[in-house]
């Protein structure tokens, strides 16, 4: 029980720190993204060991689908708003997918060339 609790506390501390930094920089980046970058930095530097957060992360991943229920209900509640923006949403989704695929392909080719 103590390992689970300490693991979740570390994860939440990174999230809350990310939220504070997000407010401090004027919401240029979401706090959750900053928190994940902070966690990745701490793990990469060795200040936090992976074993310290594995238990809590596993628990959260196991129950992650349950965390999407409120979002799904919110989407269903706003279907009329989404219907008005369907064209823009589709265009953005398709264009974003194509751009991400192109960048990923370019990055892969670049990494392949530099590693030879």
CSV table of N, CA and C in Angstrom, one decimal:
chain,number,residue,atom,x,y,z
A,1,UNK,N,0.8,-1.2,0.0
A,1,UNK,CA,0.0,0.0,0.0
A,1,UNK,C,0.9,1.3,0.0
A,2,UNK,N,1.9,1.2,0.8
A,2,UNK,CA,2.8,2.4,0.8
A,2,UNK,C,3.5,2.7,-0.5
A,3,UNK,N,3.9,1.6,-1.2
A,3,UNK,CA,4.5,1.8,-2.5
A,3,UNK,C,3.5,2.5,-3.5
A,4,UNK,N,2.3,2.0,-3.5
A,4,UNK,CA,1.3,2.6,-4.4
A,4,UNK,C,1.0,4.0,-4.1
A,5,UNK,N,0.9,4.4,-2.8
A,5,UNK,CA,0.6,5.7,-2.4
A,5,UNK,C,1.8,6.7,-2.7
A,6,UNK,N,3.0,6.3,-2.4
A,6,UNK,CA,4.1,7.1,-2.7
A,6,UNK,C,4.3,7.3,-4.2
A,7,UNK,N,4.0,6.3,-5.0
A,7,UNK,CA,4.1,6.4,-6.4
A,7,UNK,C,3.1,7.4,-7.0
A,8,UNK,N,1.8,7.3,-6.5
A,8,UNK,CA,0.8,8.3,-7.0
A,8,UNK,C,1.2,9.7,-6.5
A,9,UNK,N,1.7,9.8,-5.3
A,9,UNK,CA,2.1,11.1,-4.8
A,9,UNK,C,3.2,11.8,-5.7
A,10,UNK,N,4.2,11.0,-6.2
A,10,UNK,CA,5.2,11.5,-7.1
A,10,UNK,C,4.6,11.9,-8.4
A,11,UNK,N,3.7,11.1,-8.9
A,11,UNK,CA,3.0,11.4,-10.2
A,11,UNK,C,2.2,12.7,-10.1
A,12,UNK,N,1.4,12.8,-9.0
A,12,UNK,CA,0.6,14.0,-8.8
A,12,UNK,C,1.4,15.2,-8.5
A,13,UNK,N,2.6,15.1,-7.8
A,13,UNK,CA,3.5,16.2,-7.6
A,13,UNK,C,4.0,16.8,-8.9
A,14,UNK,N,4.3,15.9,-9.9
A,14,UNK,CA,4.8,16.3,-11.2
A,14,UNK,C,3.6,17.0,-11.9
A,15,UNK,N,2.4,16.5,-11.8
A,15,UNK,CA,1.2,17.1,-12.5
A,15,UNK,C,1.0,18.5,-11.9
A,16,UNK,N,0.9,18.6,-10.6
A,16,UNK,CA,0.6,19.9,-9.9
A,16,UNK,C,1.7,20.9,-10.2
A,17,UNK,N,3.0,20.4,-10.2
A,17,UNK,CA,4.1,21.4,-10.5
A,17,UNK,C,3.9,21.9,-12.0
A,18,UNK,N,3.5,21.0,-12.8
A,18,UNK,CA,3.3,21.4,-14.2
A,18,UNK,C,2.2,22.4,-14.3
A,19,UNK,N,1.1,22.2,-13.5
A,19,UNK,CA,0.0,23.1,-13.5
A,19,UNK,C,0.5,24.5,-13.0
A,20,UNK,N,1.3,24.5,-12.0
A,20,UNK,CA,1.8,25.8,-11.5
A,20,UNK,C,2.6,26.5,-12.5
A,21,UNK,N,3.5,25.8,-13.1
A,21,UNK,CA,4.4,26.3,-14.1
A,21,UNK,C,3.5,26.9,-15.3
A,22,UNK,N,2.5,26.1,-15.7
A,22,UNK,CA,1.6,26.6,-16.8
A,22,UNK,C,1.0,27.9,-16.4
A,23,UNK,N,0.5,28.1,-15.2
A,23,UNK,CA,-0.1,29.3,-14.8
A,23,UNK,C,1.0,30.4,-14.8
A,24,UNK,N,2.2,30.1,-14.3
A,24,UNK,CA,3.2,31.1,-14.2
A,24,UNK,C,3.7,31.6,-15.6
A,25,UNK,N,3.6,30.7,-16.6
A,25,UNK,CA,4.1,31.2,-17.9
A,25,UNK,C,2.9,31.6,-18.8
A,26,UNK,N,1.7,31.8,-18.2
A,26,UNK,CA,0.6,32.3,-18.9
A,26,UNK,C,-0.2,31.3,-19.8
A,27,UNK,N,-0.2,30.0,-19.4
A,27,UNK,CA,-0.9,28.9,-20.0
A,27,UNK,C,-0.4,28.7,-21.5
A,28,UNK,N,0.9,29.0,-21.8
A,28,UNK,CA,1.4,28.7,-23.1
A,28,UNK,C,1.4,27.2,-23.4
A,29,UNK,N,1.6,26.4,-22.4
A,29,UNK,CA,1.5,25.0,-22.5
A,29,UNK,C,0.6,24.4,-21.4
A,30,UNK,N,-0.2,23.4,-21.7
A,30,UNK,CA,-1.0,22.8,-20.7
A,30,UNK,C,-0.1,22.2,-19.5
A,31,UNK,N,-0.6,22.3,-18.3
A,31,UNK,CA,0.1,21.8,-17.2
A,31,UNK,C,0.4,20.4,-17.2
A,32,UNK,N,-0.5,19.6,-17.8
A,32,UNK,CA,-0.3,18.1,-17.9
A,32,UNK,C,0.9,17.8,-18.8
A,33,UNK,N,1.1,18.6,-19.9
A,33,UNK,CA,2.2,18.4,-20.7
A,33,UNK,C,3.5,18.7,-20.0
A,34,UNK,N,3.5,19.9,-19.3
A,34,UNK,CA,4.7,20.3,-18.6
A,34,UNK,C,5.0,19.3,-17.5
A,35,UNK,N,4.0,18.8,-16.8
A,35,UNK,CA,4.2,17.7,-15.8
A,35,UNK,C,4.8,16.5,-16.4
A,36,UNK,N,4.4,16.0,-17.6
A,36,UNK,CA,4.9,14.9,-18.2
A,36,UNK,C,6.4,15.1,-18.6
A,37,UNK,N,6.7,16.3,-19.1
A,37,UNK,CA,8.1,16.6,-19.4
A,37,UNK,C,8.9,16.6,-18.2
A,38,UNK,N,8.4,17.2,-17.1
A,38,UNK,CA,9.1,17.2,-15.8
A,38,UNK,C,9.4,15.8,-15.3
A,39,UNK,N,8.4,14.9,-15.4
A,39,UNK,CA,8.5,13.5,-15.0
A,39,UNK,C,9.6,12.8,-15.9
A,40,UNK,N,9.5,13.0,-17.2
A,40,UNK,CA,10.5,12.4,-18.1
A,40,UNK,C,11.9,12.9,-17.8
A,41,UNK,N,12.0,14.2,-17.5
A,41,UNK,CA,13.3,14.8,-17.1
A,41,UNK,C,13.9,14.2,-15.8
A,42,UNK,N,13.0,14.0,-14.8
A,42,UNK,CA,13.4,13.5,-13.5
A,42,UNK,C,13.8,12.0,-13.7
A,43,UNK,N,13.0,11.3,-14.5
A,43,UNK,CA,13.4,9.9,-14.7
A,43,UNK,C,14.7,9.7,-15.5
A,44,UNK,N,14.8,10.6,-16.5
A,44,UNK,CA,16.0,10.5,-17.3
A,44,UNK,C,17.3,10.9,-16.6
A,45,UNK,N,17.1,11.8,-15.7
A,45,UNK,CA,18.3,12.2,-14.9
A,45,UNK,C,18.6,11.3,-13.7
A,46,UNK,N,17.7,10.4,-13.4
A,46,UNK,CA,17.9,9.5,-12.3
A,46,UNK,C,17.5,10.0,-10.9
A,47,UNK,N,17.0,11.2,-10.9
A,47,UNK,CA,16.5,11.8,-9.6
A,47,UNK,C,15.3,11.0,-9.1
A,48,UNK,N,14.5,10.5,-10.0
A,48,UNK,CA,13.4,9.6,-9.7
A,48,UNK,C,13.6,8.2,-10.4
A,49,UNK,N,13.5,7.2,-9.7
A,49,UNK,CA,13.7,5.8,-10.3
A,49,UNK,C,12.4,5.4,-10.8
A,50,UNK,N,12.4,4.6,-11.9
A,50,UNK,CA,11.2,4.1,-12.6
A,50,UNK,C,10.4,3.2,-11.6
A,51,UNK,N,11.1,2.5,-10.8
A,51,UNK,CA,10.5,1.6,-9.8
A,51,UNK,C,9.6,2.4,-8.8
A,52,UNK,N,10.0,3.6,-8.6
A,52,UNK,CA,9.2,4.4,-7.7
A,52,UNK,C,7.8,4.8,-8.2
A,53,UNK,N,7.7,4.9,-9.5
A,53,UNK,CA,6.4,5.3,-10.1
A,53,UNK,C,5.7,4.2,-10.8
A,54,UNK,N,6.3,3.1,-11.0
A,54,UNK,CA,5.7,2.0,-11.8
A,54,UNK,C,4.3,1.5,-11.2
A,55,UNK,N,4.3,1.3,-9.9
A,55,UNK,CA,3.0,0.8,-9.3
A,55,UNK,C,1.9,1.8,-9.5
A,56,UNK,N,2.1,3.0,-9.2
A,56,UNK,CA,1.0,4.0,-9.4
A,56,UNK,C,0.6,4.2,-10.9
A,57,UNK,N,1.6,4.3,-11.7
A,57,UNK,CA,1.4,4.4,-13.2
A,57,UNK,C,0.6,3.2,-13.7
A,58,UNK,N,1.0,2.0,-13.3
A,58,UNK,CA,0.2,0.9,-13.7
A,58,UNK,C,-1.2,0.9,-13.3
A,59,UNK,N,-1.5,1.3,-12.0
A,59,UNK,CA,-2.8,1.5,-11.5
A,59,UNK,C,-3.6,2.5,-12.4
A,60,UNK,N,-3.0,3.6,-12.6
A,60,UNK,CA,-3.7,4.7,-13.4
A,60,UNK,C,-4.0,4.2,-14.8
A,61,UNK,N,-3.0,3.5,-15.5
A,61,UNK,CA,-3.2,3.0,-16.8
A,61,UNK,C,-4.3,2.0,-16.8
A,62,UNK,N,-4.4,1.2,-15.8
A,62,UNK,CA,-5.4,0.1,-15.7
A,62,UNK,C,-6.8,0.7,-15.7
A,63,UNK,N,-7.0,1.8,-15.0
A,63,UNK,CA,-8.3,2.5,-14.9
A,63,UNK,C,-8.4,3.7,-15.8
A,64,UNK,N,-7.6,3.9,-16.8
A,64,UNK,CA,-7.6,5.0,-17.6
A,64,UNK,C,-8.9,5.2,-18.4
A,65,UNK,N,-9.4,4.0,-18.9
A,65,UNK,CA,-10.7,4.1,-19.7
A,65,UNK,C,-11.8,4.7,-18.8
A,66,UNK,N,-11.8,4.5,-17.6
A,66,UNK,CA,-12.9,5.0,-16.7
A,66,UNK,C,-12.7,6.5,-16.6
A,67,UNK,N,-11.5,7.1,-16.7
A,67,UNK,CA,-11.3,8.5,-16.7
A,67,UNK,C,-11.8,9.2,-17.9
A,68,UNK,N,-12.1,8.5,-19.0
A,68,UNK,CA,-12.6,9.1,-20.2
A,68,UNK,C,-14.1,9.2,-20.2
A,69,UNK,N,-14.8,8.6,-19.3
A,69,UNK,CA,-16.3,8.6,-19.2
A,69,UNK,C,-16.8,10.1,-19.1
A,70,UNK,N,-16.3,10.9,-18.2
A,70,UNK,CA,-16.8,12.3,-18.2
A,70,UNK,C,-16.6,13.0,-19.5
A,71,UNK,N,-15.5,12.8,-20.1
A,71,UNK,CA,-15.2,13.5,-21.4
A,71,UNK,C,-16.2,13.0,-22.4
A,72,UNK,N,-16.5,11.7,-22.5
A,72,UNK,CA,-17.4,11.2,-23.5
A,72,UNK,C,-18.8,11.7,-23.2
A,73,UNK,N,-19.2,11.9,-22.0
A,73,UNK,CA,-20.5,12.4,-21.7
A,73,UNK,C,-20.6,13.9,-22.1
A,74,UNK,N,-19.5,14.6,-21.9
A,74,UNK,CA,-19.4,16.0,-22.3
A,74,UNK,C,-19.5,16.2,-23.8
A,75,UNK,N,-18.9,15.3,-24.5
A,75,UNK,CA,-19.0,15.3,-26.0
A,75,UNK,C,-20.4,15.1,-26.5
A,76,UNK,N,-21.1,14.1,-25.9
A,76,UNK,CA,-22.4,13.7,-26.3
A,76,UNK,C,-23.4,14.9,-25.9
A,77,UNK,N,-23.1,15.6,-24.8
A,77,UNK,CA,-23.9,16.7,-24.4
A,77,UNK,C,-23.7,17.9,-25.4
A,78,UNK,N,-22.6,18.0,-26.1
A,78,UNK,CA,-22.4,19.1,-26.9
A,78,UNK,C,-22.4,18.7,-28.4
A,79,UNK,N,-23.2,17.7,-28.8
A,79,UNK,CA,-23.2,17.2,-30.2
A,79,UNK,C,-23.6,18.3,-31.2
A,80,UNK,N,-24.6,19.2,-30.8
A,80,UNK,CA,-25.1,20.2,-31.7
A,80,UNK,C,-23.9,21.2,-32.0
A,81,UNK,N,-23.1,21.5,-31.0
A,81,UNK,CA,-22.0,22.4,-31.2
A,81,UNK,C,-21.0,21.8,-32.1
A,82,UNK,N,-20.7,20.5,-31.9
A,82,UNK,CA,-19.8,19.7,-32.8
A,82,UNK,C,-20.3,19.6,-34.2
A,83,UNK,N,-21.6,19.4,-34.4
A,83,UNK,CA,-22.2,19.3,-35.7
A,83,UNK,C,-22.0,20.6,-36.5
A,84,UNK,N,-22.0,21.7,-35.9
A,84,UNK,CA,-21.8,23.0,-36.5
A,84,UNK,C,-20.3,23.2,-37.0
A,85,UNK,N,-19.4,22.5,-36.4
A,85,UNK,CA,-18.0,22.6,-36.7
A,85,UNK,C,-17.5,21.3,-37.3
A,86,UNK,N,-18.3,20.5,-37.8
A,86,UNK,CA,-17.9,19.2,-38.3
A,86,UNK,C,-16.8,19.3,-39.5
A,87,UNK,N,-17.1,20.2,-40.4
A,87,UNK,CA,-16.1,20.4,-41.5
A,87,UNK,C,-14.7,20.8,-41.0
A,88,UNK,N,-14.7,21.8,-40.1
A,88,UNK,CA,-13.4,22.3,-39.6
A,88,UNK,C,-12.7,21.2,-38.8
A,89,UNK,N,-13.5,20.4,-38.0
A,89,UNK,CA,-12.9,19.3,-37.2
A,89,UNK,C,-12.3,18.2,-38.1
A,90,UNK,N,-13.1,17.9,-39.2
A,90,UNK,CA,-12.5,16.9,-40.1
A,90,UNK,C,-11.3,17.3,-40.8
A,91,UNK,N,-11.3,18.6,-41.3
A,91,UNK,CA,-10.2,19.1,-42.0
A,91,UNK,C,-9.0,19.2,-41.1
A,92,UNK,N,-9.2,19.6,-39.9
A,92,UNK,CA,-8.1,19.7,-38.9
A,92,UNK,C,-7.5,18.3,-38.6
A,93,UNK,N,-8.4,17.4,-38.4
A,93,UNK,CA,-8.0,16.0,-38.1
A,93,UNK,C,-7.2,15.4,-39.2
A,94,UNK,N,-7.7,15.5,-40.4
A,94,UNK,CA,-7.0,14.9,-41.6
A,94,UNK,C,-5.7,15.6,-41.8
A,95,UNK,N,-5.7,17.0,-41.8
A,95,UNK,CA,-4.5,17.7,-42.1
A,95,UNK,C,-3.4,17.5,-41.0
A,96,UNK,N,-3.9,17.4,-39.7
A,96,UNK,CA,-2.9,17.1,-38.6
A,96,UNK,C,-2.3,15.7,-38.7
A,97,UNK,N,-3.1,14.8,-39.1
A,97,UNK,CA,-2.6,13.4,-39.3
A,97,UNK,C,-1.6,13.3,-40.4
A,98,UNK,N,-1.9,14.0,-41.5
A,98,UNK,CA,-0.9,14.0,-42.7
A,98,UNK,C,0.4,14.7,-42.3
A,99,UNK,N,0.3,15.8,-41.6
A,99,UNK,CA,1.5,16.5,-41.1
A,99,UNK,C,2.3,15.7,-40.2
A,100,UNK,N,1.7,15.1,-39.2
A,100,UNK,CA,2.4,14.2,-38.2
A,100,UNK,C,3.0,13.1,-38.9
A,101,UNK,N,2.3,12.4,-39.9
A,101,UNK,CA,2.9,11.3,-40.6
A,101,UNK,C,4.2,11.7,-41.4
A,102,UNK,N,4.1,12.9,-42.0
A,102,UNK,CA,5.2,13.4,-42.8
A,102,UNK,C,6.4,13.7,-41.9
A,103,UNK,N,6.1,14.4,-40.8
A,103,UNK,CA,7.2,14.7,-39.9
A,103,UNK,C,7.8,13.4,-39.3
A,104,UNK,N,7.0,12.5,-38.9
A,104,UNK,CA,7.5,11.2,-38.4
A,104,UNK,C,8.4,10.5,-39.4
A,105,UNK,N,7.9,10.5,-40.7
A,105,UNK,CA,8.7,9.8,-41.8
A,105,UNK,C,10.0,10.5,-42.0
A,106,UNK,N,10.0,11.9,-42.0
A,106,UNK,CA,11.2,12.6,-42.2
A,106,UNK,C,12.2,12.4,-41.1
A,107,UNK,N,11.6,12.4,-39.9
A,107,UNK,CA,12.5,12.2,-38.7
A,107,UNK,C,13.1,10.8,-38.7
A,108,UNK,N,12.3,9.8,-39.1
A,108,UNK,CA,12.9,8.4,-39.2
A,108,UNK,C,14.0,8.3,-40.2
A,109,UNK,N,13.8,8.9,-41.4
A,109,UNK,CA,14.8,8.9,-42.4
A,109,UNK,C,16.0,9.7,-42.0
A,110,UNK,N,15.9,10.8,-41.3
A,110,UNK,CA,17.0,11.5,-40.8
A,110,UNK,C,17.8,10.7,-39.8
A,111,UNK,N,17.1,10.1,-38.9
A,111,UNK,CA,17.7,9.2,-37.9
A,111,UNK,C,18.5,8.1,-38.5
A,112,UNK,N,17.9,7.5,-39.5
A,112,UNK,CA,18.5,6.4,-40.2
A,112,UNK,C,19.8,6.8,-40.9
A,113,UNK,N,19.8,8.0,-41.5
A,113,UNK,CA,21.0,8.5,-42.2
A,113,UNK,C,22.1,8.8,-41.2
A,114,UNK,N,21.7,9.4,-40.0
A,114,UNK,CA,22.7,9.8,-39.1
A,114,UNK,C,23.3,8.7,-38.3
A,115,UNK,N,22.6,7.5,-38.2
A,115,UNK,CA,23.1,6.4,-37.5
A,115,UNK,C,24.0,5.5,-38.3
A,116,UNK,N,24.1,5.7,-39.6
A,116,UNK,CA,24.9,4.9,-40.5
A,116,UNK,C,26.4,5.3,-40.5
